[in-house]
Amino acid sequence: MAKNQKKQNSKVLMEQKRRRRKLLTLWRIVKYGANSFVRNAWLSVAATAVMTVTLVIIFGSLLMRMAITNTVDSLTEKIGVSIYLKQDVSNEDVSKMKKTIENLSSVKKVDFTSAKEARENYSMKNIEDEAIQAALIEASNEFFASFSVTLEDISNTSELENLVNTDKTIQANLHKSKEPTYKSNRKESIETLANSFSVVERIGLAAGILFVMISSLIIFNTIRMAIFNRREEIYMMKLIGANKSFISGPFLVESIICGILAACFASIIGFLVAQFASPKLENWGISLDGIVTSGVNYVLIIFPILILIGIAIGSISSWIAIRKYLKL
């Protein structure tokens, strides 16, 4: 029993020593990588600057995608297909028609406005116009009831059109002269806006890809120069038996530091630009998601994404350079 206990204790001690050695080796790799980053200051600054521009462009592309989605969704919510009904439509028919329309897969929401409510809404919109107010008092109620239908996709009205043309209850209560508004100028404006945003998004994506290639090439050359500058040191490490990970690790750490710093700078620049541009874009009807204007959400979502992209660009470029020039 005593011998078994000693063996177990010795195994535990060996495992603890092995873990300490691994942690010490990792610390040294990180330390040597940081020193190499400082030693190659000019190359490191150039690589970090180009990667910062790359990440800012990528951030701009993500921001544009959010702007497209939010703006189109916001405007779509305000556009409804109007189905005009006669004045004396019964509550029973209203309930039946509303339920039938809501059951369509292409319909998001249905709102009903009675003739009386339409008159009151018009009066409230023009409450300061005395001529209109006097006319409303003298005139009989010429307003009509209507359904305002919000669609999932503003370009897909076929299902609703088919229902309106075939449903007997809806046909019996439709206004005789006022046709449903399946299409409108606002709908066309939204589609034009979305198409314009898509073009800008594609340009941003192309620019992002171009700068990813440029920053990858600069990091590749930075690591290559570092390998050439340290070739005697690397040769000595090989002679004393240093393993491959210990020799190549600092170069990988150097590129990761470059990616992290670039992500930090890009995040600060992107956040400041977004904060400055958001009110002006809102005035132009372009909606930005709350994630851009909320510091907490920005730090928890956007910043980690940029960090991961920066690390990925640096790591892949460094790994290619190590495999090509570091003969281990």
Coordinates of C-alpha atoms in Angstrom, one line a residue:
M1 CA 0.0 0.0 0.0
A2 CA 2.8 2.4 0.9
K3 CA 4.6 1.7 -2.4
N4 CA 1.4 2.3 -4.4
Q5 CA 0.8 5.6 -2.5
K6 CA 4.4 6.7 -3.3
K7 CA 3.9 5.9 -6.9
Q8 CA 0.7 7.9 -7.1
N9 CA 2.3 10.9 -5.3
S10 CA 5.3 10.8 -7.7
K11 CA 2.9 10.7 -10.7
V12 CA 1.0 13.7 -9.4
L13 CA 4.3 15.6 -8.8
M14 CA 5.5 14.7 -12.3
E15 CA 2.2 15.9 -13.8
Q16 CA 2.4 19.2 -11.9
K17 CA 6.0 19.7 -13.1
R18 CA 4.9 19.0 -16.7
R19 CA 2.1 21.5 -16.4
R20 CA 4.5 24.2 -15.0
R21 CA 6.9 23.5 -17.8
K22 CA 4.2 23.9 -20.4
L23 CA 3.0 27.2 -18.8
L24 CA 6.6 28.5 -18.6
T25 CA 7.2 27.5 -22.2
L26 CA 4.0 29.3 -23.3
W27 CA 5.0 32.4 -21.3
R28 CA 8.4 32.4 -23.0
I29 CA 6.8 32.0 -26.4
V30 CA 4.5 35.0 -25.8
K31 CA 7.4 37.0 -24.3
Y32 CA 9.7 36.3 -27.3
G33 CA 6.9 37.1 -29.7
A34 CA 6.2 40.5 -28.0
N35 CA 9.9 41.3 -28.1
S36 CA 10.0 40.5 -31.8
F37 CA 7.0 42.7 -32.4
V38 CA 8.9 45.6 -30.7
R39 CA 12.2 44.7 -32.4
N40 CA 10.6 44.9 -35.9
A41 CA 8.8 48.2 -34.9
W42 CA 8.5 49.7 -38.4
L43 CA 7.3 46.6 -40.1
S44 CA 4.9 45.9 -37.2
V45 CA 3.4 49.4 -37.4
A46 CA 2.9 49.1 -41.1
A47 CA 1.3 45.7 -40.8
T48 CA -1.0 47.0 -37.9
A49 CA -2.0 50.1 -39.9
V50 CA -3.0 48.2 -43.0
M51 CA -4.9 45.6 -41.0
T52 CA -6.6 48.5 -39.1
V53 CA -7.8 49.9 -42.4
T54 CA -8.9 46.4 -43.5
L55 CA -10.9 45.9 -40.3
V56 CA -12.5 49.3 -40.6
I57 CA -13.6 48.5 -44.1
I58 CA -15.0 45.1 -42.9
F59 CA -16.8 46.9 -40.1
G60 CA -18.2 49.4 -42.6
S61 CA -19.5 46.5 -44.7
L62 CA -21.2 44.9 -41.6
L63 CA -22.7 48.3 -40.7
M64 CA -24.0 48.7 -44.3
R65 CA -25.7 45.3 -44.1
M66 CA -27.3 46.3 -40.8
A67 CA -28.4 49.6 -42.3
I68 CA -30.0 47.8 -45.3
T69 CA -31.9 45.4 -43.2
N70 CA -33.1 47.9 -40.6
T71 CA -34.0 50.6 -43.1
V72 CA -36.0 48.3 -45.4
D73 CA -37.7 46.6 -42.4
S74 CA -38.6 50.0 -40.9
L75 CA -40.0 51.4 -44.1
T76 CA -41.8 48.1 -44.8
E77 CA -43.6 48.4 -41.5
K78 CA -44.9 51.8 -42.5
I79 CA -46.3 50.5 -45.8
G80 CA -49.5 48.6 -45.9
V81 CA -51.6 47.4 -48.8
S82 CA -54.9 49.2 -48.4
I83 CA -58.1 47.3 -49.1
Y84 CA -61.0 49.8 -49.2
L85 CA -64.5 48.8 -48.0
K86 CA -67.9 50.3 -48.2
Q87 CA -69.1 52.4 -45.3
D88 CA -71.8 50.2 -43.9
V89 CA -69.7 47.0 -43.6
S90 CA -70.9 44.9 -40.6
N91 CA -68.7 44.0 -37.6
E92 CA -69.3 40.3 -38.4
D93 CA -68.0 40.7 -41.9
V94 CA -65.0 42.7 -40.7
S95 CA -64.0 40.0 -38.2
K96 CA -64.5 37.3 -40.8
M97 CA -62.4 39.1 -43.5
K98 CA -59.7 40.1 -41.0
K99 CA -59.2 36.5 -39.9
T100 CA -59.1 35.2 -43.4
I101 CA -56.4 37.8 -44.4
E102 CA -54.4 37.1 -41.3
N103 CA -54.3 33.4 -42.2
L104 CA -52.2 34.1 -45.3
S105 CA -48.6 33.1 -45.0
S106 CA -47.4 36.3 -46.7
V107 CA -49.2 38.6 -44.3
K108 CA -47.5 40.0 -41.2
K109 CA -50.2 42.2 -39.7
V110 CA -53.8 43.4 -40.5
D111 CA -55.3 46.7 -39.1
F112 CA -58.9 47.8 -39.6
T113 CA -60.0 51.4 -39.8
S114 CA -63.7 52.2 -39.8
A115 CA -65.2 55.1 -41.8
K116 CA -65.7 57.0 -38.6
E117 CA -62.1 56.5 -37.5
A118 CA -60.9 57.5 -40.9
R119 CA -62.8 60.8 -40.6
E120 CA -61.4 61.4 -37.1
N121 CA -57.8 60.6 -38.2
Y122 CA -58.1 63.0 -41.1
S123 CA -59.5 65.7 -38.8
M124 CA -56.6 65.2 -36.3
K125 CA -54.0 65.5 -39.1
N126 CA -55.5 68.8 -40.3
I127 CA -56.6 70.1 -36.9
E128 CA -54.9 73.5 -37.6
D129 CA -56.6 74.0 -40.9
E130 CA -59.8 75.9 -40.3
A131 CA -61.2 75.5 -43.8
I132 CA -60.9 71.7 -43.6
Q133 CA -62.4 71.6 -40.1
A134 CA -65.4 73.7 -41.3
A135 CA -65.9 71.4 -44.3
L136 CA -65.8 68.3 -42.2
I137 CA -68.5 69.8 -39.9
E138 CA -70.8 70.7 -42.9
A139 CA -70.2 67.7 -45.1
S140 CA -71.5 64.2 -44.6
N141 CA -69.1 61.3 -43.9
E142 CA -67.6 60.5 -47.3
F143 CA -64.8 58.4 -45.8
F144 CA -64.7 54.7 -46.1
A145 CA -63.6 51.7 -44.1
S146 CA -60.3 50.0 -44.9
F147 CA -57.9 47.2 -44.1
S148 CA -54.2 48.1 -43.9
V149 CA -52.2 44.9 -44.6
T150 CA -48.5 44.7 -43.8
L151 CA -46.8 42.0 -45.8
E152 CA -43.7 39.9 -45.0
D153 CA -42.3 40.8 -48.4
I154 CA -43.5 44.0 -50.0
S155 CA -42.8 42.6 -53.5
N156 CA -45.0 39.5 -52.9
T157 CA -48.7 40.6 -53.2
S158 CA -49.9 37.7 -55.4
E159 CA -51.4 35.7 -52.5
L160 CA -53.3 38.7 -51.1
E161 CA -54.5 39.7 -54.6
N162 CA -55.8 36.2 -55.3
L163 CA -57.7 36.2 -52.0
V164 CA -59.3 39.6 -52.6
N165 CA -60.4 38.5 -56.1
T166 CA -61.9 35.2 -55.0
D167 CA -63.2 35.6 -51.5
K168 CA -67.0 36.2 -51.6
T169 CA -67.2 38.2 -48.3
I170 CA -64.4 40.5 -49.4
Q171 CA -65.9 41.0 -52.9
A172 CA -69.3 41.8 -51.4
N173 CA -67.8 44.5 -49.1
L174 CA -65.3 46.1 -51.4
H175 CA -65.6 49.8 -52.3
K176 CA -67.0 50.1 -55.8
S177 CA -64.6 52.8 -57.1
K178 CA -61.6 52.7 -54.7
E179 CA -59.3 49.8 -55.7
P180 CA -56.8 48.1 -53.4
T181 CA -53.3 49.6 -53.5
Y182 CA -51.1 46.6 -54.3
K183 CA -48.4 48.9 -55.7
S184 CA -47.2 52.3 -54.7
N185 CA -44.4 54.8 -55.4
R186 CA -43.1 54.2 -51.8
K187 CA -42.8 50.5 -52.5
E188 CA -40.7 51.2 -55.6
S189 CA -38.6 53.7 -53.6
I190 CA -37.8 51.1 -51.0
E191 CA -36.8 48.6 -53.6
T192 CA -34.6 51.2 -55.3
L193 CA -33.0 52.1 -51.9
A194 CA -32.3 48.5 -51.1
N195 CA -30.7 48.0 -54.5
S196 CA -28.5 51.0 -54.0
F197 CA -27.4 49.8 -50.6
S198 CA -26.7 46.4 -52.1
V199 CA -24.4 48.0 -54.7
V200 CA -22.5 49.9 -52.0
E201 CA -22.3 46.8 -49.9
R202 CA -20.7 44.8 -52.8
I203 CA -18.2 47.6 -53.3
G204 CA -17.4 47.5 -49.6
L205 CA -17.0 43.7 -49.7
A206 CA -14.7 44.0 -52.7
A207 CA -12.6 46.6 -50.9
G208 CA -12.5 44.5 -47.8
I209 CA -11.3 41.5 -49.7
L210 CA -8.6 43.6 -51.4
F211 CA -7.3 45.0 -48.1
V212 CA -7.4 41.5 -46.5
M213 CA -5.0 40.4 -49.3
I214 CA -2.8 43.4 -48.9
S215 CA -2.6 43.1 -45.1
S216 CA -2.0 39.4 -45.3
L217 CA 0.9 40.0 -47.7
I218 CA 2.4 42.6 -45.4
I219 CA 2.2 40.3 -42.4
F220 CA 3.6 37.5 -44.5
N221 CA 6.6 39.7 -45.4
T222 CA 7.0 40.9 -41.8
I223 CA 7.3 37.3 -40.6
R224 CA 9.6 36.4 -43.4
M225 CA 11.9 39.3 -42.5
A226 CA 11.8 38.3 -38.8
I227 CA 12.8 34.8 -39.8
F228 CA 15.7 36.0 -41.9
N229 CA 16.9 38.4 -39.1
R230 CA 16.8 35.7 -36.5
R231 CA 18.2 32.8 -38.6
E232 CA 21.3 32.4 -36.4
E233 CA 19.2 32.4 -33.3
I234 CA 16.9 29.8 -34.8
Y235 CA 19.9 27.7 -35.8
M236 CA 21.2 27.8 -32.2
M237 CA 17.8 26.8 -30.9
K238 CA 17.8 23.8 -33.2
L239 CA 21.2 22.7 -31.9
I240 CA 20.2 22.8 -28.3
G241 CA 17.1 20.7 -29.1
A242 CA 14.2 23.3 -29.0
N243 CA 11.0 21.9 -30.4
K244 CA 9.2 23.2 -33.4
S245 CA 6.4 24.9 -31.5
F246 CA 8.9 26.8 -29.3
I247 CA 10.8 28.1 -32.4
S248 CA 7.7 29.0 -34.5
G249 CA 5.5 30.1 -31.7
P250 CA 6.9 33.6 -31.3
F251 CA 6.3 34.4 -35.0
L252 CA 2.7 33.4 -34.6
V253 CA 2.4 35.5 -31.4
E254 CA 3.8 38.5 -33.2
S255 CA 1.1 38.3 -35.9
I256 CA -1.6 37.7 -33.3
I257 CA -0.5 40.9 -31.4
C258 CA -0.7 42.8 -34.7
G259 CA -4.3 41.5 -35.3
I260 CA -5.4 42.3 -31.8
L261 CA -4.0 45.9 -31.9
A262 CA -5.5 46.5 -35.3
A263 CA -8.9 45.2 -34.0
C264 CA -8.7 47.6 -31.0
F265 CA -7.9 50.6 -33.3
A266 CA -10.5 49.6 -35.8
S267 CA -13.1 49.3 -33.1
I268 CA -12.4 52.7 -31.7
I269 CA -12.5 54.3 -35.1
G270 CA -15.6 52.4 -36.2
F271 CA -17.5 53.3 -32.9
L272 CA -16.6 57.0 -33.2
V273 CA -17.6 57.2 -36.8
A274 CA -20.9 55.3 -36.1
Q275 CA -21.7 57.6 -33.2
F276 CA -21.0 60.7 -35.4
A277 CA -22.9 59.4 -38.5
S278 CA -25.9 57.8 -36.8
P279 CA -28.0 61.0 -36.2
K280 CA -27.3 62.3 -39.8
L281 CA -28.2 58.9 -41.3
E282 CA -31.4 58.8 -39.2
N283 CA -32.3 62.2 -40.7
W284 CA -32.0 60.7 -44.2
G285 CA -34.2 57.8 -43.2
I286 CA -31.3 55.3 -42.9
S287 CA -31.8 53.3 -39.7
L288 CA -28.8 51.9 -37.8
D289 CA -29.3 49.1 -35.3
G290 CA -29.0 49.9 -31.6
I291 CA -25.9 47.7 -31.4
V292 CA -23.9 50.5 -33.0
T293 CA -25.0 53.2 -30.6
S294 CA -24.9 51.0 -27.5
G295 CA -21.4 50.8 -26.0
V296 CA -22.2 47.6 -24.1
N297 CA -23.5 45.7 -27.1
Y298 CA -20.7 47.1 -29.3
V299 CA -18.0 45.7 -26.9
L300 CA -19.8 42.4 -26.5
I301 CA -20.5 41.7 -30.2
I302 CA -18.7 43.9 -32.7
F303 CA -15.4 44.1 -30.9
P304 CA -15.0 40.3 -30.5
I305 CA -15.8 39.8 -34.1
L306 CA -13.1 42.2 -35.2
I307 CA -10.7 40.6 -32.8
L308 CA -11.4 37.2 -34.3
I309 CA -11.0 38.5 -37.9
G310 CA -7.8 40.2 -37.0
I311 CA -6.3 37.1 -35.3
A312 CA -7.4 34.9 -38.2
I313 CA -5.8 37.2 -40.8
G314 CA -2.5 37.4 -38.8
S315 CA -2.4 33.7 -37.9
I316 CA -3.0 32.4 -41.4
S317 CA -0.5 34.8 -43.0
S318 CA 2.1 33.9 -40.3
W319 CA 1.5 30.2 -40.6
I320 CA 2.0 30.3 -44.4
A321 CA 5.3 32.3 -43.9
I322 CA 6.5 29.9 -41.2
R323 CA 5.8 26.8 -43.4
K324 CA 7.5 28.4 -46.4
Y325 CA 10.6 30.0 -44.8
L326 CA 11.1 28.4 -41.4
K327 CA 12.7 25.0 -42.2
L328 CA 12.3 22.9 -39.1

